[in-house]
Each structure stands twice: as structure tokens, then as C-alpha cells.
Short mmCIF file of C-alpha atoms in Angstrom, two decimals:
data_model
loop_
_atom_site.label_atom_id
_atom_site.label_comp_id
_atom_site.label_asym_id
_atom_site.label_seq_id
_atom_site.Cartn_x
_atom_site.Cartn_y
_atom_site.Cartn_z
CA UNK A 1 -0.19 -0.09 -0.10
CA UNK A 2 1.33 2.98 -1.05
CA UNK A 3 1.52 6.36 1.39
CA UNK A 4 -0.82 9.08 -0.56
CA UNK A 5 -1.02 12.78 0.58
CA UNK A 6 -4.09 14.02 -0.34
CA UNK A 7 -4.42 17.82 -0.37
CA UNK A 8 -8.10 19.45 -0.40
CA UNK A 9 -8.91 16.69 2.37
CA UNK A 10 -11.73 18.37 3.94
CA UNK A 11 -13.64 19.31 0.24
CA UNK A 12 -16.26 17.42 -2.08
CA UNK A 13 -13.81 15.35 -3.84
CA UNK A 14 -10.76 15.67 -1.23
CA UNK A 15 -13.22 14.49 1.65
CA UNK A 16 -14.21 11.11 -0.32
CA UNK A 17 -10.58 10.34 -1.96
CA UNK A 18 -9.17 10.00 1.33
CA UNK A 19 -12.48 7.90 3.02
CA UNK A 20 -11.86 5.53 -0.35
CA UNK A 21 -7.71 5.85 0.18
CA UNK A 22 -8.28 4.49 4.01
CA UNK A 23 -10.94 1.62 3.15
CA UNK A 24 -8.53 0.43 0.80
CA UNK A 25 -5.04 -0.18 2.76
CA UNK A 26 -3.11 3.31 2.38
CA UNK A 27 -2.16 5.15 4.57
CA UNK A 28 -2.85 8.85 4.55
CA UNK A 29 -1.93 12.36 5.02
CA UNK A 30 -4.54 15.12 4.77
CA UNK A 31 -3.17 18.58 4.26
CA UNK A 32 -6.15 20.75 5.31
CA UNK A 33 -6.22 24.35 5.54
CA UNK A 34 -7.52 24.64 9.29
CA UNK A 35 -8.27 21.44 11.80
CA UNK A 36 -10.97 19.36 10.05
CA UNK A 37 -12.26 17.69 13.22
CA UNK A 38 -12.58 13.99 12.60
CA UNK A 39 -11.31 12.67 9.06
CA UNK A 40 -11.07 9.19 10.02
CA UNK A 41 -9.03 6.81 12.47
CA UNK A 42 -5.58 6.15 10.91
CA UNK A 43 -5.16 9.72 8.83
CA UNK A 44 -2.52 11.79 9.94
CA UNK A 45 -3.98 15.97 9.76
CA UNK A 46 -1.38 18.86 8.74
CA UNK A 47 -2.71 22.09 8.66
CA UNK A 48 -0.46 24.19 5.95
CA UNK A 49 -3.07 27.60 5.74
CA UNK A 50 -3.60 29.12 3.10
CA UNK A 51 -0.81 27.37 0.45
CA UNK A 52 1.23 30.21 -1.92
CA UNK A 53 3.94 29.75 -4.18
CA UNK A 54 6.06 30.02 -1.13
CA UNK A 55 4.73 27.56 0.87
CA UNK A 56 7.37 25.35 2.83
CA UNK A 57 5.66 21.31 1.75
CA UNK A 58 8.96 19.27 2.58
CA UNK A 59 7.95 18.14 5.80
CA UNK A 60 4.52 17.46 4.54
CA UNK A 61 5.88 15.23 1.68
CA UNK A 62 8.23 13.18 4.06
CA UNK A 63 8.08 9.48 2.87
CA UNK A 64 5.62 10.48 0.51
CA UNK A 65 4.36 7.80 -2.59
CA UNK A 66 1.26 9.43 -3.83
CA UNK A 67 0.04 13.14 -4.05
CA UNK A 68 -3.39 13.77 -4.97
CA UNK A 69 -4.05 17.20 -5.55
CA UNK A 70 -7.45 18.77 -5.07
CA UNK A 71 -7.00 21.92 -3.68
CA UNK A 72 -7.61 24.56 -5.50
CA UNK A 73 -9.38 28.19 -5.91
CA UNK A 74 -13.18 26.61 -7.14
CA UNK A 75 -15.07 28.30 -9.85
CA UNK A 76 -16.95 31.10 -8.66
CA UNK A 77 -20.28 32.64 -11.19
CA UNK A 78 -19.96 36.15 -9.58
CA UNK A 79 -16.74 36.62 -8.37
CA UNK A 80 -16.13 39.99 -6.25
CA UNK A 81 -12.10 40.33 -6.87
CA UNK A 82 -10.86 42.66 -8.26
CA UNK A 83 -8.35 40.49 -10.34
CA UNK A 84 -10.01 37.19 -10.73
CA UNK A 85 -7.01 35.84 -13.05
CA UNK A 86 -4.53 36.79 -10.62
CA UNK A 87 -6.48 35.04 -7.75
CA UNK A 88 -6.49 31.62 -9.63
CA UNK A 89 -3.19 31.91 -10.76
CA UNK A 90 -2.06 32.72 -8.12
CA UNK A 91 -3.82 29.34 -5.74
CA UNK A 92 -4.48 27.10 -8.77
CA UNK A 93 -0.96 27.59 -11.01
CA UNK A 94 1.33 28.67 -8.76
CA UNK A 95 1.14 26.98 -5.00
CA UNK A 96 0.20 24.01 -7.70
CA UNK A 97 4.04 24.03 -8.85
CA UNK A 98 5.21 24.89 -5.64
CA UNK A 99 3.83 21.94 -4.16
CA UNK A 100 4.88 19.91 -7.94
CA UNK A 101 8.57 21.14 -7.50
CA UNK A 102 8.86 20.38 -4.18
CA UNK A 103 6.99 17.05 -4.66
CA UNK A 104 10.33 15.87 -7.18
CA UNK A 105 12.84 17.04 -5.52
CA UNK A 106 11.78 14.85 -2.23
CA UNK A 107 11.02 11.57 -4.42
CA UNK A 108 7.80 11.66 -4.45
CA UNK A 109 6.65 8.43 -7.21
CA UNK A 110 3.44 9.67 -8.43
CA UNK A 111 0.91 13.53 -8.87
CA UNK A 112 -2.30 13.18 -9.27
CA UNK A 113 -3.86 16.62 -10.40
CA UNK A 114 -7.72 17.52 -10.68
CA UNK A 115 -7.94 19.60 -13.21
CA UNK A 116 -11.35 20.94 -14.75
CA UNK A 117 -13.12 20.58 -18.18
CA UNK A 118 -13.22 24.11 -17.90
CA UNK A 119 -9.42 23.60 -19.56
CA UNK A 120 -11.13 22.29 -23.03
CA UNK A 121 -14.05 24.74 -22.86
CA UNK A 122 -17.49 25.85 -21.90
CA UNK A 123 -19.34 23.78 -24.47
CA UNK A 124 -19.76 21.31 -27.31
CA UNK A 125 -21.08 21.84 -30.29
CA UNK A 126 -21.28 18.83 -32.47
CA UNK A 127 -18.32 16.96 -31.24
CA UNK A 128 -17.67 15.65 -28.14
CA UNK A 129 -14.53 16.89 -25.99
CA UNK A 130 -11.16 14.75 -25.94
CA UNK A 131 -7.55 14.67 -23.67
CA UNK A 132 -5.67 15.82 -26.83
CA UNK A 133 -7.89 18.89 -27.74
CA UNK A 134 -5.69 21.93 -28.25
CA UNK A 135 -7.75 24.70 -26.86
CA UNK A 136 -6.15 28.14 -24.55
CA UNK A 137 -9.81 28.76 -22.04
CA UNK A 138 -9.87 32.34 -21.86
CA UNK A 139 -12.40 31.79 -18.79
CA UNK A 140 -10.11 32.88 -16.08
CA UNK A 141 -10.27 29.25 -13.90
CA UNK A 142 -10.22 27.57 -16.49
CA UNK A 143 -6.66 29.64 -17.71
CA UNK A 144 -5.06 28.60 -14.44
CA UNK A 145 -6.01 24.85 -14.71
CA UNK A 146 -4.51 24.74 -18.07
CA UNK A 147 -1.01 27.23 -16.96
CA UNK A 148 -1.00 24.41 -13.87
CA UNK A 149 -1.39 21.44 -16.45
CA UNK A 150 1.03 22.85 -18.57
CA UNK A 151 3.81 23.36 -15.93
CA UNK A 152 3.56 19.98 -14.64
CA UNK A 153 4.00 18.62 -18.54
CA UNK A 154 6.96 20.74 -18.32
CA UNK A 155 8.10 19.45 -14.93
CA UNK A 156 7.87 15.34 -15.77
CA UNK A 157 10.25 15.94 -18.56
CA UNK A 158 12.85 17.09 -16.22
CA UNK A 159 12.52 15.09 -13.54
CA UNK A 160 11.84 11.53 -12.34
CA UNK A 161 8.10 12.22 -10.67
CA UNK A 162 4.85 10.82 -13.00
CA UNK A 163 1.93 13.13 -12.98
CA UNK A 164 -1.54 11.99 -13.93
CA UNK A 165 -4.56 14.81 -15.26
CA UNK A 166 -7.86 14.50 -14.84
CA UNK A 167 -10.13 16.46 -15.69
CA UNK A 168 -13.94 15.70 -14.32
CA UNK A 169 -16.95 16.78 -16.11
CA UNK A 170 -20.27 18.19 -13.32
CA UNK A 171 -19.64 16.36 -10.00
CA UNK A 172 -22.51 15.04 -8.51
CA UNK A 173 -22.90 13.19 -5.19
CA UNK A 174 -24.01 13.09 -1.64
CA UNK A 175 -22.75 16.13 0.20
CA UNK A 176 -22.89 18.38 -3.51
CA UNK A 177 -22.73 22.01 -2.81
CA UNK A 178 -23.90 24.88 -5.89
CA UNK A 179 -25.95 24.94 -8.58
CA UNK A 180 -26.74 21.19 -8.36
CA UNK A 181 -28.16 21.46 -4.38
CA UNK A 182 -29.73 24.27 -5.82
CA UNK A 183 -31.15 21.92 -8.24
CA UNK A 184 -32.21 19.18 -5.02
CA UNK A 185 -34.44 21.96 -3.20
CA UNK A 186 -36.35 22.31 -6.28
CA UNK A 187 -37.33 19.22 -6.89
CA UNK A 188 -37.68 18.19 -2.89
CA UNK A 189 -40.47 21.02 -3.30
CA UNK A 190 -41.80 19.95 -6.49
CA UNK A 191 -40.94 24.22 -7.97
CA UNK A 192 -42.76 24.27 -11.49
CA UNK A 193 -39.42 24.86 -13.95
CA UNK A 194 -39.51 25.74 -17.23
CA UNK A 195 -37.24 22.75 -18.20
CA UNK A 196 -39.46 20.48 -19.84
CA UNK A 197 -38.27 20.81 -23.39
CA UNK A 198 -34.51 20.96 -23.45
CA UNK A 199 -32.70 18.81 -26.03
CA UNK A 200 -29.28 19.79 -25.07
CA UNK A 201 -26.75 16.57 -23.54
CA UNK A 202 -24.34 17.37 -20.90
CA UNK A 203 -21.66 14.60 -19.81
CA UNK A 204 -21.85 14.24 -15.33
CA UNK A 205 -19.69 12.33 -13.01
CA UNK A 206 -20.71 10.25 -10.01
CA UNK A 207 -18.40 11.27 -7.08
CA UNK A 208 -18.08 7.36 -6.52
CA UNK A 209 -16.91 6.97 -9.98
CA UNK A 210 -14.55 9.90 -9.85
CA UNK A 211 -13.17 9.25 -7.33
CA UNK A 212 -12.53 5.52 -7.82
CA UNK A 213 -11.11 6.61 -11.10
CA UNK A 214 -8.44 8.49 -8.59
CA UNK A 215 -7.98 5.92 -6.96
CA UNK A 216 -7.17 3.48 -10.08
CA UNK A 217 -4.83 5.86 -11.25
CA UNK A 218 -2.25 5.87 -8.21
CA UNK A 219 -0.39 3.19 -9.38
CA UNK A 220 -1.63 2.03 -12.94
CA UNK A 221 1.53 2.28 -14.80
CA UNK A 222 -0.20 3.15 -18.02
CA UNK A 223 -1.47 6.10 -16.56
CA UNK A 224 2.24 8.07 -15.82
CA UNK A 225 2.02 11.47 -17.91
CA UNK A 226 -1.62 11.26 -19.48
CA UNK A 227 -4.71 13.60 -19.38
CA UNK A 228 -7.70 11.86 -18.78
CA UNK A 229 -11.46 13.71 -19.55
CA UNK A 230 -13.80 11.55 -16.76
CA UNK A 231 -17.66 10.51 -16.72
CA UNK A 232 -20.13 8.15 -15.75
CA UNK A 233 -20.22 7.42 -19.83
CA UNK A 234 -24.11 8.25 -19.68
CA UNK A 235 -25.24 11.95 -20.93
CA UNK A 236 -28.48 13.59 -20.73
CA UNK A 237 -30.19 16.20 -20.77
CA UNK A 238 -31.27 19.16 -18.89
CA UNK A 239 -34.65 17.59 -18.60
CA UNK A 240 -34.03 14.24 -18.46
CA UNK A 241 -31.43 14.83 -15.56
CA UNK A 242 -34.41 16.80 -13.40
CA UNK A 243 -37.02 13.80 -14.50
CA UNK A 244 -34.05 11.50 -12.86
CA UNK A 245 -33.31 13.60 -10.15
CA UNK A 246 -37.26 13.60 -9.07
CA UNK A 247 -37.45 10.00 -9.94
CA UNK A 248 -34.82 9.88 -6.72
CA UNK A 249 -37.08 11.94 -4.68
CA UNK A 250 -39.60 9.22 -5.49
CA UNK A 251 -42.09 12.02 -7.48
CA UNK A 252 -43.06 13.69 -10.45
CA UNK A 253 -40.63 16.28 -12.04
CA UNK A 254 -43.31 18.81 -12.75
CA UNK A 255 -41.15 20.59 -16.07
CA UNK A 256 -43.20 22.93 -18.09
CA UNK A 257 -42.25 22.34 -21.44
CA UNK A 258 -41.34 26.31 -22.81
CA UNK A 259 -39.34 26.80 -25.92
CA UNK A 260 -36.17 27.93 -24.85
CA UNK A 261 -36.16 30.56 -27.75
CA UNK A 262 -38.54 32.20 -25.61
CA UNK A 263 -36.52 31.41 -22.06
CA UNK A 264 -32.83 32.57 -24.15
CA UNK A 265 -34.23 35.62 -24.94
CA UNK A 266 -35.41 36.63 -21.55
CA UNK A 267 -32.40 35.17 -19.91
CA UNK A 268 -30.98 37.29 -22.42
CA UNK A 269 -32.51 40.72 -21.46
CA UNK A 270 -31.86 39.81 -17.79
CA UNK A 271 -28.14 40.19 -18.23
CA UNK A 272 -28.68 35.71 -17.48
CA UNK A 273 -26.90 34.60 -20.89
CA UNK A 274 -24.38 32.77 -18.77
CA UNK A 275 -26.75 30.56 -16.40
CA UNK A 276 -28.89 29.47 -19.35
CA UNK A 277 -26.12 28.59 -21.29
CA UNK A 278 -25.04 25.97 -18.86
CA UNK A 279 -29.44 24.92 -18.49
CA UNK A 280 -28.98 24.75 -22.52
CA UNK A 281 -26.17 24.41 -24.09
CA UNK A 282 -23.67 20.96 -24.25
CA UNK A 283 -20.90 19.84 -22.75
CA UNK A 284 -19.69 16.37 -23.53
CA UNK A 285 -16.37 14.22 -22.75
CA UNK A 286 -15.09 11.07 -24.52
CA UNK A 287 -13.87 9.59 -21.68
CA UNK A 288 -13.20 6.31 -23.58
CA UNK A 289 -9.34 6.78 -22.82
CA UNK A 290 -9.58 5.68 -19.38
CA UNK A 291 -11.34 1.97 -20.76
CA UNK A 292 -9.36 1.80 -23.26
CA UNK A 293 -5.80 2.34 -21.70
CA UNK A 294 -6.61 1.60 -18.12
CA UNK A 295 -9.54 -0.63 -18.45
CA UNK A 296 -11.42 1.07 -15.52
CA UNK A 297 -15.42 0.75 -15.74
CA UNK A 298 -17.87 3.02 -13.66
CA UNK A 299 -18.65 1.53 -10.23
CA UNK A 300 -21.59 3.11 -10.17
CA UNK A 301 -25.21 3.95 -12.44
CA UNK A 302 -26.54 7.81 -12.36
CA UNK A 303 -29.24 6.61 -11.07
CA UNK A 304 -27.69 4.57 -8.60
CA UNK A 305 -25.70 7.77 -7.47
CA UNK A 306 -28.35 10.47 -7.53
CA UNK A 307 -31.04 8.24 -5.28
CA UNK A 308 -27.87 8.22 -2.42
CA UNK A 309 -27.24 12.03 -2.65
CA UNK A 310 -31.08 12.62 -2.42
CA UNK A 311 -30.80 10.27 0.91
CA UNK A 312 -27.72 12.11 2.11
CA UNK A 313 -29.72 15.85 1.25
CA UNK A 314 -33.24 14.12 3.51
CA UNK A 315 -30.89 12.73 6.03
CA UNK A 316 -28.15 16.46 6.37
CA UNK A 317 -32.40 18.75 5.98
CA UNK A 318 -33.25 16.34 8.79
CA UNK A 319 -30.91 16.88 11.38
#
């Protein structure tokens, strides 16, 4: 079993990764900004505060075999900072590369970087995104992740450390936050939604599938220095997703078949074009590389993960 350091170990993905590593028998070091309470018996917790390009990681990296880097500044819809790109670069690019360089220097064998599908872009039109697509994002968050990827790929050329880059699509599962959590509230309340006639296609990835793939990449020899797009392999429209979430609640979705053209017009008038693009646009990924190169297969279906997500949501609400 490997000794694995997980950054962002209290986050949505990082916590799930930490729990899975422990159950698999790995030795886990959890790097967190501040004391998280209980992460699990056997986890060595180290508080690193707000990391930067100057953070000294050498003590935390002692005897670590694999580093899974989940920490980062997340995509923020209504960012209020003066220079979002500078903030994203500081955390997602400079801090990541500082960590990676020190990891290589002390002999960490493999660096698994959780990047973002935004490196490929915001929407697909005809073809699904592929890992080798050539694209430089303009979105500050996506650009910061892209620049981190480029730095990591350059680093492996001059060191013995291996890098695995994973670009997840929208991740959903127990404890999900943000827009997906809002969606759960709407469906639970049986709020009428004008999304009954949306004919897009979007790739999503269940938290359990993503975590399983990350663990799969810890020591698979063919994962070294590769980029992977990861999804459930079950693309759905926004309408179909809402219907599936309703089924997970044991309800019937109350979806009004309002024409998309009408809603796009209203959204433009209200200045909500970005939100509408996420609801109505397509974003598909070709995740076949993970199957063909590594022999990986999803461990849970979308319907199964949605049922678990809803159960966790209702349990949390009942507390």
C-alpha cells in the first residue's frame, strides 16, 4: 500500500478520496487549511493554511509515494475580487507548481492533479471533448488550471516524478453543493420549472466514479504522464437529469415545456446569459481513453448515485 498525501482533504472530492484510500488500506496524510475535526481513524492531518508559491511542503511530503492534489480556488460565478485571473493563478497555478516541484525534489513517485473540463472549454457543438484537444481557455478559472497542467507536463520532462491529469465534468454525489444542491431543493419542493423541452446533452460524473478512477490512477503504470477526461458515460439532457432527480425523490417532475428560444430571450434581457448557457448548452466528453488505456469502468450508475445523493440530502436536512 502507498503513502498518499491528499490536499483539499476536507472538500467535496478530497474527503471522499481520503475515505476511499483509508478503506483500501493506504496510509493517508491529509493536508488542510485548518483543523477539520474527524477525518477518519488513521489519517495524519497537517494544517498548511492558505498555500502559495512560497509554501514549504518538504516536511509534509516526507516518505510520501503519491500526491493527490484536490485543493484549489474553485470556479466562482459572481466573483467579487478585483483581478480574478490573478487570484486563480496564485492558488491554482503558482501554488500547484510549487508543490509539484518540491514533491519531485523529495522523491514523490506520482502527482495526480484534479484539473477541470473548463480546460477544454465551456460547450460542445458537434463533437465531444477529447483529452488531446488543443485549446487555450479564456475563462480565468479554466486558464489557471490549463497553465498548471502545462507546468506539470514540463516538469516531468526534467524529473523522475510521474504526473496524471484528470479533468472531471460536473461532479455530483452525497454532500454536493452549488447549483446541483439548488436543483435538489427545487425538485424536493415540486417547484414548477420551465425546463421540460431542453434537447441538449451533458456529461456528468458520479462522485463514486470519480473517486474510483482517481484511486485507479495511483499506481496504474499506463496512467503515467497522461490526461484523462472522466464521466459516467451516460450523457443526459437537462430535462432528463431533472426527471432522474425527481425519480430519486420518488416524485414526478413538474417540468413545463417552455420553448428554449423564449427563455434565451428572457435571459439575455435579464443579463443571465451564462446561466442559461449552462442549462441549455451541451457539454460532452469522450472518456473512452480511461476504459481503453486503463481498463477502468464506472462502478455506479447515474440513477444509483442520484438515489444516494438524495438520501444524504434528506438526512442532512433532517438533522
